Short mmCIF file of C-alpha atoms in Angstrom, two decimals:
data_model
loop_
_atom_site.label_atom_id
_atom_site.label_comp_id
_atom_site.label_asym_id
_atom_site.label_seq_id
_atom_site.Cartn_x
_atom_site.Cartn_y
_atom_site.Cartn_z
CA MET A 603 2.51 25.64 34.77
CA ALA A 604 3.48 23.32 37.32
CA PHE A 605 1.44 22.91 40.69
CA ASP A 606 2.96 21.81 43.67
CA LEU A 607 0.58 19.10 45.73
CA ASP A 608 1.50 18.30 49.31
CA ASP A 609 0.86 14.44 50.08
CA GLU A 610 -2.99 15.16 51.42
CA GLU A 611 -3.78 16.70 48.30
CA ASN A 612 -1.78 14.19 46.07
CA GLU A 613 -3.96 11.57 48.15
CA ALA A 614 -7.05 13.49 47.09
CA THR A 615 -6.94 13.49 43.94
CA ARG A 616 -5.88 9.84 43.39
CA VAL A 617 -8.73 9.14 45.75
CA ALA A 618 -11.07 11.16 43.50
CA ASN A 619 -9.73 9.51 39.95
CA GLY A 620 -9.89 5.89 41.58
CA ALA A 621 -6.35 5.20 41.66
CA SER A 622 -5.92 5.40 45.84
CA LYS A 623 -3.90 2.82 47.00
CA GLU A 624 -7.11 1.68 49.04
CA SER A 625 -9.36 1.50 45.83
CA ARG A 626 -6.61 -0.86 44.61
CA ASP A 627 -6.43 -2.69 47.48
CA LYS A 628 -10.44 -3.50 47.33
CA ASN A 629 -9.62 -4.81 44.46
CA MET A 630 -7.07 -7.29 45.27
CA ASP A 631 -9.19 -9.51 46.98
CA ILE A 632 -11.07 -10.98 44.31
CA GLU A 633 -11.99 -14.82 44.43
CA VAL A 634 -12.65 -17.27 42.01
CA GLY A 635 -16.29 -17.67 41.88
CA GLU A 636 -16.77 -14.33 42.52
CA TYR A 637 -18.82 -12.06 39.82
CA VAL A 638 -17.23 -8.68 38.78
CA ARG A 639 -18.47 -5.33 37.36
CA THR A 640 -16.99 -3.08 35.06
CA LYS A 641 -17.09 0.85 34.76
CA ASN A 642 -18.49 -0.36 30.82
CA GLY A 643 -21.09 -2.20 32.89
CA ILE A 644 -19.88 -5.68 31.80
CA ILE A 645 -20.29 -8.31 34.00
CA ASP A 646 -18.72 -11.88 34.04
CA MET A 647 -17.31 -14.64 36.80
CA VAL A 648 -14.03 -15.17 37.69
CA GLU A 649 -13.18 -18.85 36.60
CA ARG A 650 -9.29 -18.96 37.76
CA PHE A 651 -6.28 -16.57 38.56
CA SER A 652 -2.76 -16.47 37.20
CA THR A 653 -0.32 -15.85 40.29
CA ASP A 654 2.49 -15.68 38.02
CA CYS A 655 1.02 -12.98 35.98
CA CYS A 656 -1.53 -11.46 38.46
CA ILE A 657 -4.34 -12.09 35.84
CA TRP A 658 -7.82 -13.08 36.92
CA HIS A 659 -9.61 -14.65 33.82
CA CYS A 660 -13.18 -15.01 33.77
CA LYS A 661 -15.90 -17.25 32.14
CA ASN A 662 -16.75 -15.21 29.33
CA GLY A 663 -12.97 -14.30 27.99
CA MET A 664 -12.49 -11.24 30.01
CA CYS A 665 -8.97 -11.00 31.73
CA ILE A 666 -8.25 -8.28 34.03
CA ASP A 667 -5.15 -7.49 34.87
CA GLU A 668 -3.28 -5.36 37.89
CA TYR A 669 -0.72 -3.59 35.16
CA ASN A 670 -3.31 -3.06 32.76
CA CYS A 671 -0.96 -4.58 30.42
CA ILE A 672 -4.07 -6.80 28.46
CA GLY A 673 -7.42 -6.86 28.71
CA THR A 674 -9.37 -4.98 31.62
CA HIS A 675 -7.91 -3.08 33.96
CA LEU A 676 -7.75 -4.03 37.56
CA GLU A 677 -9.05 -0.19 38.42
CA ASP A 678 -11.89 -0.20 36.07
CA ILE A 679 -13.86 -3.50 38.06
CA VAL A 680 -16.11 -1.24 40.47
CA LYS A 681 -17.37 -3.93 42.65
CA HIS A 682 -17.03 -7.82 43.07
CA ARG A 683 -19.23 -9.88 44.63
CA LYS A 684 -20.20 -13.69 45.28
CA LYS A 685 -23.82 -13.43 44.28
CA LEU A 686 -24.98 -12.19 41.08
CA ILE A 687 -28.21 -9.98 42.22
CA ASP A 688 -25.17 -7.52 44.46
CA LEU A 689 -23.70 -6.38 41.02
CA VAL A 690 -27.31 -5.63 39.32
CA GLU A 691 -27.74 -1.78 39.68
CA VAL A 692 -31.44 0.51 39.25
CA GLY A 693 -31.56 1.46 35.44
CA ASP A 694 -30.80 -2.28 34.57
CA ILE A 695 -32.74 -4.44 32.21
CA VAL A 696 -33.29 -8.22 34.30
CA ASN A 697 -34.88 -10.87 32.20
CA SER A 698 -36.05 -8.32 29.89
CA CYS A 699 -37.79 -5.88 33.10
CA ILE A 700 -35.95 -2.85 33.93
CA VAL A 701 -34.51 -2.43 37.69
CA VAL A 702 -36.58 0.04 39.78
CA GLY A 703 -35.32 -0.71 43.55
CA PHE A 704 -34.26 -3.30 45.86
CA GLY A 705 -35.61 -5.41 48.82
CA TYR A 706 -35.94 -8.36 50.87
CA GLU A 707 -38.15 -11.27 50.75
CA CYS A 708 -38.78 -13.49 53.38
CA VAL A 709 -37.72 -17.20 51.60
CA ASN A 710 -38.25 -20.37 54.08
CA GLY A 711 -37.42 -18.60 57.16
CA ASN A 712 -34.44 -16.50 55.57
CA LYS A 713 -34.02 -13.18 54.40
CA GLU A 714 -33.11 -13.13 50.52
CA LYS A 715 -32.64 -9.54 48.66
CA SER A 716 -34.46 -8.91 46.06
CA ILE A 717 -34.90 -7.01 42.82
CA LEU A 718 -37.67 -4.90 42.29
CA VAL A 719 -38.74 -4.84 38.60
CA GLU A 720 -41.03 -3.04 36.36
CA GLY A 721 -43.18 -5.67 34.61
CA LYS A 722 -42.20 -5.74 30.89
CA TYR A 723 -46.19 -5.06 29.41
CA THR A 724 -47.84 -3.70 32.18
CA LYS A 725 -46.33 -1.04 35.08
CA VAL A 726 -47.14 -3.92 37.77
CA ASN A 727 -43.72 -4.37 40.00
CA PHE A 728 -42.48 -7.45 41.02
CA ALA A 729 -39.66 -8.92 43.37
CA LEU A 730 -37.07 -11.39 41.47
CA LEU A 731 -34.23 -13.35 43.80
CA ASN A 732 -31.16 -14.39 42.99
CA TRP A 733 -31.84 -17.86 41.08
CA ASP A 734 -34.46 -15.63 39.29
CA ILE A 735 -31.84 -13.59 37.00
CA LYS A 736 -31.59 -15.18 33.57
CA THR A 737 -30.23 -12.24 31.74
CA ILE A 738 -28.83 -8.72 32.42
CA LEU A 739 -28.43 -5.70 30.10
CA THR A 740 -26.54 -3.17 32.17
CA LYS A 741 -27.47 0.35 31.58
CA GLU A 742 -23.97 0.97 30.05
CA GLN A 743 -24.10 -1.17 28.31
CA MET A 744 -27.93 -0.45 26.59
CA MET A 745 -26.06 3.28 26.41
CA ALA A 746 -23.23 2.22 24.30
CA ASN A 747 -25.15 0.42 22.01
CA CYS A 748 -28.80 2.51 21.43
CA TYR A 749 -29.63 4.34 18.65
CA LYS A 750 -30.91 7.90 19.66
CA VAL A 751 -33.49 8.57 17.11
CA GLY A 752 -34.28 12.37 15.75
CA GLY A 753 -32.01 15.58 16.14
CA GLU A 754 -30.49 17.48 18.80
CA ASN A 755 -33.83 19.59 18.79
CA GLU A 756 -36.34 16.86 19.45
#
């Protein structure tokens, strides 16, 4: 069974699947020194870019490949930012505390983005700033590695 889609329908399908030209172009401006986050929740920092093969090489060994020949495909990058705090999402675990929201703190007269986390041993919430981040366990990594106790009915 064949389906004939017009140009508008084809582009809408590409956008829905993250394969549109705009989707690809937004990731083409990844710069050395930026942090990247993949669909699988992997966070890494870009150390260098090989112009001859269009591959971004990251600090912890991840390679981002525009043509999906090796490593991580460019389309698997969900966002890239200069500050690590901008890649954190609600549900991630930062410094062993679960992220429950975001806000801003005044630091030396400057407005700085903060992460609102729930305390490890109490239900008290507190804020972390970019320089407070020591470890991140993304929600995608946690779900990929968690062990579910019990059967389907429990």
